[in-house]
CSV table of C-alpha atoms in Angstrom, one decimal:
chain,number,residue,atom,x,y,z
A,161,UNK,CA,106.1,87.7,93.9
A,162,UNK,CA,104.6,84.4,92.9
A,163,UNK,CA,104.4,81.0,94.7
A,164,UNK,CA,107.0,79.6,93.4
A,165,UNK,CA,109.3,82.9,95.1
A,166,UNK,CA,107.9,82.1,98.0
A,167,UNK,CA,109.2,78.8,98.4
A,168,UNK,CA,112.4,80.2,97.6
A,169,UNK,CA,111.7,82.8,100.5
A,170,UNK,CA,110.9,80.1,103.2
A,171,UNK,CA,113.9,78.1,102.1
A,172,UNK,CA,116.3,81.1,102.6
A,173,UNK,CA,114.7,82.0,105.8
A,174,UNK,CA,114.6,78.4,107.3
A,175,UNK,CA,118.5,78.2,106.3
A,176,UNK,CA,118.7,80.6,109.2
A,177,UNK,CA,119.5,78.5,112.1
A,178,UNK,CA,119.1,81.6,114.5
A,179,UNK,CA,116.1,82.7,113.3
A,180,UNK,CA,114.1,78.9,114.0
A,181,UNK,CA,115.6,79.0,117.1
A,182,UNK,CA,114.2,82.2,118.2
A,183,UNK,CA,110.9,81.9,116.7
A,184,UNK,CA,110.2,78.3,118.2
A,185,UNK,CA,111.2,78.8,121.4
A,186,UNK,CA,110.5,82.9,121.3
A,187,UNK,CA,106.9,82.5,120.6
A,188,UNK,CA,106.4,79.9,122.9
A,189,UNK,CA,107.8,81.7,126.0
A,190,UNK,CA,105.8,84.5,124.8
A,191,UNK,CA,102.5,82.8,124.5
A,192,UNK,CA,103.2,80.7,127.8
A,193,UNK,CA,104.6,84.4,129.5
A,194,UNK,CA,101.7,86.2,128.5
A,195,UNK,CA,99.1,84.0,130.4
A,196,UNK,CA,101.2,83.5,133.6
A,197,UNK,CA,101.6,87.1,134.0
A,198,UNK,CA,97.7,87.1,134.0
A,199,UNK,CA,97.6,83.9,136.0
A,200,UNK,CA,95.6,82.5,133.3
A,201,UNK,CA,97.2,78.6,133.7
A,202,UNK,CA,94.2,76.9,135.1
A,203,UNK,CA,95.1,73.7,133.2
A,204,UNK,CA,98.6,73.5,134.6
A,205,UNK,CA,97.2,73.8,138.4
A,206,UNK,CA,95.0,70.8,137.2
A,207,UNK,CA,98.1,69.0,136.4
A,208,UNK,CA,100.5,70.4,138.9
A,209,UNK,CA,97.2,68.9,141.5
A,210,UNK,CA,97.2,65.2,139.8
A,211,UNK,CA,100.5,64.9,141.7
A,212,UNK,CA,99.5,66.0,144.8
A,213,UNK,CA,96.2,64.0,144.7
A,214,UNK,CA,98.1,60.7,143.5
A,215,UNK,CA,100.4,60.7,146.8
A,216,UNK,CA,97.1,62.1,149.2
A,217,UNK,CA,95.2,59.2,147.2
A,218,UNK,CA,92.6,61.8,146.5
A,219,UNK,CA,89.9,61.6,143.6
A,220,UNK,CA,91.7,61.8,140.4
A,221,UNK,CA,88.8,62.6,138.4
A,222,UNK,CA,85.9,64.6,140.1
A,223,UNK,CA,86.2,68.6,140.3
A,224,UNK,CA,87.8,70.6,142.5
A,225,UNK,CA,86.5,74.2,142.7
A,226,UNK,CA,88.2,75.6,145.3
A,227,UNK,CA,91.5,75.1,143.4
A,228,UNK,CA,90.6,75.1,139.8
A,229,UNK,CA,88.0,75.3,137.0
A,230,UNK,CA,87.2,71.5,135.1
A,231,UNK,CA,88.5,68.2,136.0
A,232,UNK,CA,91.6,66.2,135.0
A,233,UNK,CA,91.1,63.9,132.5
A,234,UNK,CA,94.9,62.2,132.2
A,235,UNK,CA,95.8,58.6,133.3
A,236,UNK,CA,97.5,57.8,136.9
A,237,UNK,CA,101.0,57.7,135.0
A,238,UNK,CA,100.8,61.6,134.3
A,239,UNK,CA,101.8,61.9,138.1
A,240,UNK,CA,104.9,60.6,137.3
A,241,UNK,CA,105.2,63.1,134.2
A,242,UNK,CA,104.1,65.7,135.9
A,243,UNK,CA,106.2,65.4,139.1
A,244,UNK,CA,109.3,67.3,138.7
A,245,UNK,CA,107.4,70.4,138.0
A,246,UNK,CA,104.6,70.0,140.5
A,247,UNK,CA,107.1,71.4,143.6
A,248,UNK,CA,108.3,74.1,141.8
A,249,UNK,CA,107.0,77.7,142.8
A,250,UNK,CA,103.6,77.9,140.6
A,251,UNK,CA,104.4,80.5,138.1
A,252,UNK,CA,108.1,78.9,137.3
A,253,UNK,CA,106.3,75.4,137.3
A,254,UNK,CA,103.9,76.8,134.8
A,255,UNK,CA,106.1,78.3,132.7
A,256,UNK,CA,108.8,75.2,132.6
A,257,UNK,CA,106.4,72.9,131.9
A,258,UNK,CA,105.4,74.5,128.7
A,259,UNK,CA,108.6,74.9,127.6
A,260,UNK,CA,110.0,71.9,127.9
A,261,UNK,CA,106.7,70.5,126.1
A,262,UNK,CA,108.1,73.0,123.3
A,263,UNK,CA,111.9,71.2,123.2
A,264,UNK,CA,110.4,68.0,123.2
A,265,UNK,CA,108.5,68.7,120.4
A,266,UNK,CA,111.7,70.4,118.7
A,267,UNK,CA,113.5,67.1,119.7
A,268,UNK,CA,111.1,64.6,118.0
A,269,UNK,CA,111.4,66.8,114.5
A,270,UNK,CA,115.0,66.4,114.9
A,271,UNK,CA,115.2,62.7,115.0
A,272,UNK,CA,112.8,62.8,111.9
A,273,UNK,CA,115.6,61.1,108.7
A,274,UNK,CA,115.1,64.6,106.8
A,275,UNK,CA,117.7,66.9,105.7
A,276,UNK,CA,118.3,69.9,108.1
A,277,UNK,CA,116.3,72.4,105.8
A,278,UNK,CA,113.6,70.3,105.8
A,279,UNK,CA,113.1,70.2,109.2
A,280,UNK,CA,113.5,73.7,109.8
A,281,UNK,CA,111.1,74.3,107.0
A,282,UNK,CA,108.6,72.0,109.2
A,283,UNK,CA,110.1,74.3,112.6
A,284,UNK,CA,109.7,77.4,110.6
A,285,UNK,CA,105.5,76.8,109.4
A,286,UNK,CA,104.5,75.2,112.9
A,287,UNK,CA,106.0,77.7,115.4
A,288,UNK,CA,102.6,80.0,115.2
A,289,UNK,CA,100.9,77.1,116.1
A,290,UNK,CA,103.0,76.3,119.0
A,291,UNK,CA,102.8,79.8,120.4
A,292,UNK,CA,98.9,79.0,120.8
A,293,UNK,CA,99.9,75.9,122.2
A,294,UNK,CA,102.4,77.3,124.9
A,295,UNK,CA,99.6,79.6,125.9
A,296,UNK,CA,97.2,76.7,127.2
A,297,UNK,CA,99.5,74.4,129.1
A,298,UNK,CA,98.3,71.0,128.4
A,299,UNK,CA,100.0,67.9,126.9
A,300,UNK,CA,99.8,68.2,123.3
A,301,UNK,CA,103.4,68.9,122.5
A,302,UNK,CA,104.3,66.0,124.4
A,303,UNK,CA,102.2,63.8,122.6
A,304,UNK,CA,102.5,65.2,119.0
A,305,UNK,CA,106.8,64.1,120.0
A,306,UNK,CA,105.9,60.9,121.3
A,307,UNK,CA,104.4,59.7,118.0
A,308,UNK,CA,106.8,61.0,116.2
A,309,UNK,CA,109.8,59.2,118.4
A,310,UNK,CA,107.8,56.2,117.8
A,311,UNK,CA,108.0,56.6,114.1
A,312,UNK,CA,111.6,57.6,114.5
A,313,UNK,CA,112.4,54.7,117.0
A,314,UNK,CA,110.6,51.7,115.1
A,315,UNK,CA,111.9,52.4,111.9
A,316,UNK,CA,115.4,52.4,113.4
A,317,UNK,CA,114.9,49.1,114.3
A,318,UNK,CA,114.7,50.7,118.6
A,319,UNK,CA,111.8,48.8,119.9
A,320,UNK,CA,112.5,49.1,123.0
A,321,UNK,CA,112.1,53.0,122.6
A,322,UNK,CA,109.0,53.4,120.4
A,323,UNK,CA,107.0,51.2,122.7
A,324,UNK,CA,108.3,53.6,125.6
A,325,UNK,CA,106.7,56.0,123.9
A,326,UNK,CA,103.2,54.5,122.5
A,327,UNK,CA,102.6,53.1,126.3
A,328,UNK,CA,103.8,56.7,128.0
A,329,UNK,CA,101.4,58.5,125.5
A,330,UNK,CA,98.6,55.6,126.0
A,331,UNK,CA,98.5,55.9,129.6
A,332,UNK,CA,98.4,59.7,129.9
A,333,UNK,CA,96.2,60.9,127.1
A,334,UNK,CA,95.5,58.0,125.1
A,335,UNK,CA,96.3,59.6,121.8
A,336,UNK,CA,99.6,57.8,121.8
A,337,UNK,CA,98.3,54.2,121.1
A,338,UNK,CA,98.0,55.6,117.6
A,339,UNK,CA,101.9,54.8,117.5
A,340,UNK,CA,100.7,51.3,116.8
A,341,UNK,CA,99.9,52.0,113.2
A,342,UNK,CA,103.9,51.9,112.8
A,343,UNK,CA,104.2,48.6,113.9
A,344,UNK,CA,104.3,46.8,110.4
A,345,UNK,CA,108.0,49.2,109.9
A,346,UNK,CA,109.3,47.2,112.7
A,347,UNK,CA,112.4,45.1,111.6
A,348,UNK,CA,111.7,42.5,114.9
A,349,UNK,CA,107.9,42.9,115.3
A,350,UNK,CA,108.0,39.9,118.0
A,351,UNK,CA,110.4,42.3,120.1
A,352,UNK,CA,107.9,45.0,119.8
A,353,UNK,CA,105.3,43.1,120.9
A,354,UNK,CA,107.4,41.9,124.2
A,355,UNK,CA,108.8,45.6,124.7
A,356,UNK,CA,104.6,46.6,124.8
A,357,UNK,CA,104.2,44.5,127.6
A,358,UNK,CA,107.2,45.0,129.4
A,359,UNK,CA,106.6,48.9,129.4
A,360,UNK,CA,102.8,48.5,129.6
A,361,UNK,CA,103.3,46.9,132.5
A,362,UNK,CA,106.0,49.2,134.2
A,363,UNK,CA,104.1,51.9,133.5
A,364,UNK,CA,101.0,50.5,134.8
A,365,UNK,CA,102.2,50.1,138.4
A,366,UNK,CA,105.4,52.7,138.3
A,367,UNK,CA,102.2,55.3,139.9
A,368,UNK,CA,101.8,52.6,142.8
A,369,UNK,CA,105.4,54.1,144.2
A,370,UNK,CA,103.8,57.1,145.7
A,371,UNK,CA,100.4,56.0,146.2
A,372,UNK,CA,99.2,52.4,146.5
A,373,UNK,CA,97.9,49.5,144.0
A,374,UNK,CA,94.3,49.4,145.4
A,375,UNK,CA,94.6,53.3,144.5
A,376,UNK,CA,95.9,53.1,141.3
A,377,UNK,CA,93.8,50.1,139.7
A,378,UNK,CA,90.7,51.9,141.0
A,379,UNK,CA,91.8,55.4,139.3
A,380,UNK,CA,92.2,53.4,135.2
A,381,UNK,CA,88.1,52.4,136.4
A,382,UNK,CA,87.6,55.7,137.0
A,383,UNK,CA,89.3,57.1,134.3
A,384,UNK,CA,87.6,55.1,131.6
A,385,UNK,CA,84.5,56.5,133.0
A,386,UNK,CA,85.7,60.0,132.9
A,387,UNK,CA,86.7,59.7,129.5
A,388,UNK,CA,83.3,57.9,128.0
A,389,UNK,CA,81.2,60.9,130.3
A,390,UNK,CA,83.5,63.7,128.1
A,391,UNK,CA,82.6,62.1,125.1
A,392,UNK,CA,79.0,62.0,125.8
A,393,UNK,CA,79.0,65.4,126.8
A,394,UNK,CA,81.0,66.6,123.5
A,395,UNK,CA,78.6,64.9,121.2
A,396,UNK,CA,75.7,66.4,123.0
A,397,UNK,CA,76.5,70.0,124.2
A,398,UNK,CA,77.3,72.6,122.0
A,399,UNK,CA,80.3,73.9,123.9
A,400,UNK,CA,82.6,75.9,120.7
A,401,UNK,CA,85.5,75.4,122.1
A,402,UNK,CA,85.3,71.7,122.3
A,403,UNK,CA,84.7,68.6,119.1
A,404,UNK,CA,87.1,71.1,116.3
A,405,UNK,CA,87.0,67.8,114.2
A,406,UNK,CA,85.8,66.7,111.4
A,407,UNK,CA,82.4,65.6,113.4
A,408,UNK,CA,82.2,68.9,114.4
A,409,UNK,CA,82.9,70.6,111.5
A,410,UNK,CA,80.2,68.9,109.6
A,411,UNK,CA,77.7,69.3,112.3
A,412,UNK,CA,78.1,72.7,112.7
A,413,UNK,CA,77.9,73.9,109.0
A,414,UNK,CA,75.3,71.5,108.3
A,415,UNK,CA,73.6,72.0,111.3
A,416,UNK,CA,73.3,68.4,112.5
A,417,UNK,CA,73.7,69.0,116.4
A,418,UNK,CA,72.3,65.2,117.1
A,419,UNK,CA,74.6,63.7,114.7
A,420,UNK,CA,76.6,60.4,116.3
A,421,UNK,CA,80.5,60.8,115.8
A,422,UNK,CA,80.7,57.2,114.6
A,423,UNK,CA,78.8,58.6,111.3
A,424,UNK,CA,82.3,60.1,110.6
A,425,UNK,CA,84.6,58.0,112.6
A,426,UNK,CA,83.8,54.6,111.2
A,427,UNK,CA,84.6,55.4,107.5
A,428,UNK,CA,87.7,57.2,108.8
A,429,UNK,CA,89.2,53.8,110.9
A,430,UNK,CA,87.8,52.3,106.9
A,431,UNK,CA,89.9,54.4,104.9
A,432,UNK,CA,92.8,54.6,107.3
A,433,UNK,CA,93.4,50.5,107.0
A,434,UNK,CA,93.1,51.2,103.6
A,435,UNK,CA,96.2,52.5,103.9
A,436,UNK,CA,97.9,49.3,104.6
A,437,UNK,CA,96.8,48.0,101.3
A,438,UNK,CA,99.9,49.0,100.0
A,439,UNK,CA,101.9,47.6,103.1
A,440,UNK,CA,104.3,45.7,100.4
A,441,UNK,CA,106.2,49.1,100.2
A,442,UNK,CA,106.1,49.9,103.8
A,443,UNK,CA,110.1,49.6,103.2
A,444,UNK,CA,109.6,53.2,101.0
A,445,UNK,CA,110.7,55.9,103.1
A,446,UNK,CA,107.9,58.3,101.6
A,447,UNK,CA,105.2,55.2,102.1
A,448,UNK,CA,106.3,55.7,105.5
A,449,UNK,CA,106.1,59.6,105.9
A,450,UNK,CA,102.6,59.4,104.3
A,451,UNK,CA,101.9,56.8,107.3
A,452,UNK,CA,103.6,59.3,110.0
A,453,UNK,CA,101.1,62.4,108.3
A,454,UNK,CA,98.2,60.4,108.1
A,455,UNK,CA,98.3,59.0,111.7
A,456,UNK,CA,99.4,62.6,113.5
A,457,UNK,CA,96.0,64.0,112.2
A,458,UNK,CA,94.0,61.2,112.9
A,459,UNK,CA,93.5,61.4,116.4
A,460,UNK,CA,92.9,65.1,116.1
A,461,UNK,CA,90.9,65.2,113.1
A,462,UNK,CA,88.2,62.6,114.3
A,463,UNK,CA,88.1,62.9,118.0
A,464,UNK,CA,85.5,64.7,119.6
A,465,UNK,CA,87.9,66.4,122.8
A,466,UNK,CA,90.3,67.8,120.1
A,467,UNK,CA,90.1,71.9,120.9
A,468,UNK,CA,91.9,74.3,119.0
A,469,UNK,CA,95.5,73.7,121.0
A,470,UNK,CA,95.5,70.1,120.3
A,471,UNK,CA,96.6,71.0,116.4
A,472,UNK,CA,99.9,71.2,117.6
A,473,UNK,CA,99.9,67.3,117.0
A,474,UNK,CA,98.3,67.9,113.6
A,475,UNK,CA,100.2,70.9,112.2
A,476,UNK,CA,103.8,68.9,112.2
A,477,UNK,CA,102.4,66.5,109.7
A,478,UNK,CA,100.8,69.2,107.7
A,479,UNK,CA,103.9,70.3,107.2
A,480,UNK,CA,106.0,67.3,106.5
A,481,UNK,CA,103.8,66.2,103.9
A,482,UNK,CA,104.7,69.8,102.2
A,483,UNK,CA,108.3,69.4,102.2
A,484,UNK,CA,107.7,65.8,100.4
A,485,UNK,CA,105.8,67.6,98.0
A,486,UNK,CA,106.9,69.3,93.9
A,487,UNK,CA,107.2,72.8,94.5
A,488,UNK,CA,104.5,73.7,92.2
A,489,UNK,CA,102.1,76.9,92.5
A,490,UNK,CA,99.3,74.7,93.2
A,491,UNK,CA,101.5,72.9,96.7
A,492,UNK,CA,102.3,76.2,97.6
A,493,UNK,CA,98.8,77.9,97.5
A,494,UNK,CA,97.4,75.2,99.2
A,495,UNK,CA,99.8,74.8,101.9
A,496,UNK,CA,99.2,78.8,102.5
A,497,UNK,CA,95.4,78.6,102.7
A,498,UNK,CA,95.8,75.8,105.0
A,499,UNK,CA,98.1,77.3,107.7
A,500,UNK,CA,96.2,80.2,107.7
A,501,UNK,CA,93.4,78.0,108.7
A,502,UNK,CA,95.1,76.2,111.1
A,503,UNK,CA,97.0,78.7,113.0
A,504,UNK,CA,95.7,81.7,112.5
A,505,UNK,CA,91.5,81.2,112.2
A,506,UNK,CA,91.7,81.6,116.6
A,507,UNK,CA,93.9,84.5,116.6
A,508,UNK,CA,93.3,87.9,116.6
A,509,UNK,CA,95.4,88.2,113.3
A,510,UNK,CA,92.3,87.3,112.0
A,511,UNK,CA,90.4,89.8,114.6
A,512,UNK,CA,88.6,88.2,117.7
A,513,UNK,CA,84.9,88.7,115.6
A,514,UNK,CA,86.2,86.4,113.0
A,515,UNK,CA,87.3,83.8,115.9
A,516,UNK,CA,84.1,84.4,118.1
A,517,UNK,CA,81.7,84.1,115.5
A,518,UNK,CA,83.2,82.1,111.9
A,519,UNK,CA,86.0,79.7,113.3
A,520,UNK,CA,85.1,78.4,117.0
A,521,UNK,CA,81.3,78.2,116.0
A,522,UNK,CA,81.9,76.4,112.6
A,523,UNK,CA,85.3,74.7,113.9
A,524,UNK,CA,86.8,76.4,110.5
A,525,UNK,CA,90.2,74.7,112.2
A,526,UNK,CA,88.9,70.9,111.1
A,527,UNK,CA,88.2,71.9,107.4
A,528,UNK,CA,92.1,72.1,105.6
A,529,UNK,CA,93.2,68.9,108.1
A,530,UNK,CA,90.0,67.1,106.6
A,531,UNK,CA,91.3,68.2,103.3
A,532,UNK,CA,94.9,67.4,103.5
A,533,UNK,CA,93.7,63.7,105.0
A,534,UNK,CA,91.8,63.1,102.8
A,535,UNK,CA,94.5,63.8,100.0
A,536,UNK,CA,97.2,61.9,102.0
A,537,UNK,CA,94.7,58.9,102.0
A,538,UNK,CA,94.2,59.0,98.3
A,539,UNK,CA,97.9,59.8,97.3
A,540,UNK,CA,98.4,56.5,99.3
A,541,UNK,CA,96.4,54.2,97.4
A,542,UNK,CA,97.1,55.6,94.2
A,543,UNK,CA,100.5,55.4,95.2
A,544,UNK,CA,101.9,58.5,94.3
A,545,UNK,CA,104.7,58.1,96.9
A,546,UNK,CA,106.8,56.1,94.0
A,547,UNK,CA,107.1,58.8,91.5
A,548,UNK,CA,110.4,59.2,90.5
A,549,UNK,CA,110.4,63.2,90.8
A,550,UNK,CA,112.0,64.5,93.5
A,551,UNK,CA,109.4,65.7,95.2
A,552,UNK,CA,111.3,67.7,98.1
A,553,UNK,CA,113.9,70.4,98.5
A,554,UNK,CA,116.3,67.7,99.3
A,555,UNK,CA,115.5,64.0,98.0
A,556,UNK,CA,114.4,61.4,100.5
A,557,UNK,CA,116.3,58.5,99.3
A,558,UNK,CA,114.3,54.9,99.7
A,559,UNK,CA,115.3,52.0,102.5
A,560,UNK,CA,117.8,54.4,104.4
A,561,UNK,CA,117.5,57.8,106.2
A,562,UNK,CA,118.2,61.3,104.7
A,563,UNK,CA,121.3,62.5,106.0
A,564,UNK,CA,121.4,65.3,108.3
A,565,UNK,CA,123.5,68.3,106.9
């Protein structure tokens, strides 16, 4: 069977609506199952406790080792997030929240102007990855969908909506101000700007309902602190689970444990404005994909906290760049090599020797991201976005959405 059969397999599978139902949300009850049967949740009781600490006006950010392992590290307004799960018994809390982080996720992909075999193709290639995801509990899903609704949003002209989501995902894990680099697709970027505010400041004091202001300003002091001390201690420690980017990547192999981040970061920020070099066809509908790819794996790709469940914001725009791509041996052998990377180099698939002593200690997970930017960044500027070949399953017609079938 050669590569170009097995883009005619995944097409045949992903036209099974049943079967990308039951893996995404199969294998991420599974993953999430698995762990609470063990009560292996830690990060959930974190989150579950930023609730409870919020209304007490406890310590947001300091340890608590009586209750759990670690410290919290999200903003005031994840109280609010977390809230309708944090009275539920623990074990049914645990297990909702990840779930819903799952159909949220599914959600966002939905709203993305593809046709319906595109995004189950994108459903289909990410749901190993989201079973890894389910298993740890945190936020990632969430945030991976919030960008994405902010794409979706702003370049349906829904201000309002897409700075819901950059100042929701600002405020609880910082990732989402990265929804900002979808700005210049805004048809009324004055009313963007206003609907920033307006939810930046809702969201600011919307916390101060079940605690107090005093409270509340004091915890965004304390959580700035919190998150400058993390990044301190992943530049300088050598902890395997933590820095999977490209910093860590290159540090590791090269054996450059003292090396600043900024050696990496700074030509990244440089080469992502790039990007907007070519801002005249920011009304191209593939222009705009390679935007949406290149800005979900930024945050991951070059930030020193992202662990190995935080690909889960990566892996969607791995995969959307595929489905925009020829189906040519040489797309298809790369995209295999680079989910195999991705989300299977920290599984057993791959036995745990593999995991415990190639992927986690040489964060294998950074290198086909750091590829694939890379190539997103150049097929950008070279503008490769405006060749005439269709270049997906289904075309993706310029200045209006593909229909959903």
């Amino acid at each position: 069977m050669d590569m170009r059969e097995k883009r005619n397999v995944l097409t045949y599978l992903a036209e099974k609506e049943w079967l990308i139902m039951s893996l995404w949300f199969g294998l991420s009850f599974i993953g999430a199952f698995m762990e609470v049967s063990r009560n292996n949740f830690n990060n959930y009781r974190i989150f579950r406790d930023v609730f409870f600490h919020v209304i007490h006006q406890q310590p947001l950010y300091i340890p608590y080792p009586a209750d759990y392992y670690d410290v919290n590290l999200y903003g005031p307004v994840f109280s609010i997030v977390i809230a309708p799960f944090a009275g539920l018994e623990i074990h049914l809390g645990a297990m909702l929240w990840s779930l819903t982080g799952s159909a949220v996720l599914f959600y966002a992909i939905r709203q993305l102007p593809l046709l319906r075999l595109q995004q189950n193709i994108i459903l289909l290639l990410c749901s190993m990855e989201l079973m890894g995801a389910s298993s740890w509990f945190q936020m990632n899903q969430f945030i991976g969908a919030f960008v994405i609704l902010t794409f979706t949003n702003t370049i349906k002209g829904k201000e309002h909506r897409a700075a819901f989501f950059i100042v929701l995902g600002t405020l609880t894990k910082f990732y989402g101000i990265v929804g900002l680099a979808f700005f210049f697709f805004s048809p009324n970027p004055r009313r963007f700007i206003g609907y920033l505010f307006l939810w930046g400041a809702v969201m600011f004091a919307l916390p101060m309902v079940i605690s107090s202001p005093q409270y509340i300003i004091q915890c965004y002091f304390d959580w700035y602190a919190a998150l400058v001390h993390k990044n301190e201690l992943n530049e300088g420690a050598n902890i395997l689970f933590q820095d999977i980017s490209a910093g860590g990547f290159i540090k590791r192999v090269f054996h450059l444990p003292g090396m600043s981040n900024n050696v990496v970061l700074i030509p990244a920020i440089v080469l992502f404005f790039l990007q907007y070099t070519r801002l005249k066809d920011r009304y191209n509908s593939r222009y705009r994909f390679y935007i949406l790819c290149s800005t979900l794996i930024f945050p991951v790709l070059f930030s020193t906290s992202s662990e190995s469940p935080t690909y889960i914001i990566a892996i969607p725009a791995v995969c959307i760049w595929y489905v925009l791509q020829p189906s040519t041996r040489q797309n298809n052998i790369f995209m295999f090599f680079v989910i195999f990377l991705i989300s299977f180099s920290h599984s057993d698939i791959l036995t745990p020797w593999v995991r415990k002593n190639i992927s986690m200690p040489y964060a294998v997970k950074a290198l086909p991201c750091l590829v694939l930017w890379l190539v997103i960044v150049y097929q950008i500027y070279t503008r490769k976005y405006l060749l005439k070949k269709d270049v997906s399953p289904a075309p993706v017609k310029d200045l209006e959405p593909v229909p959903v079938l």
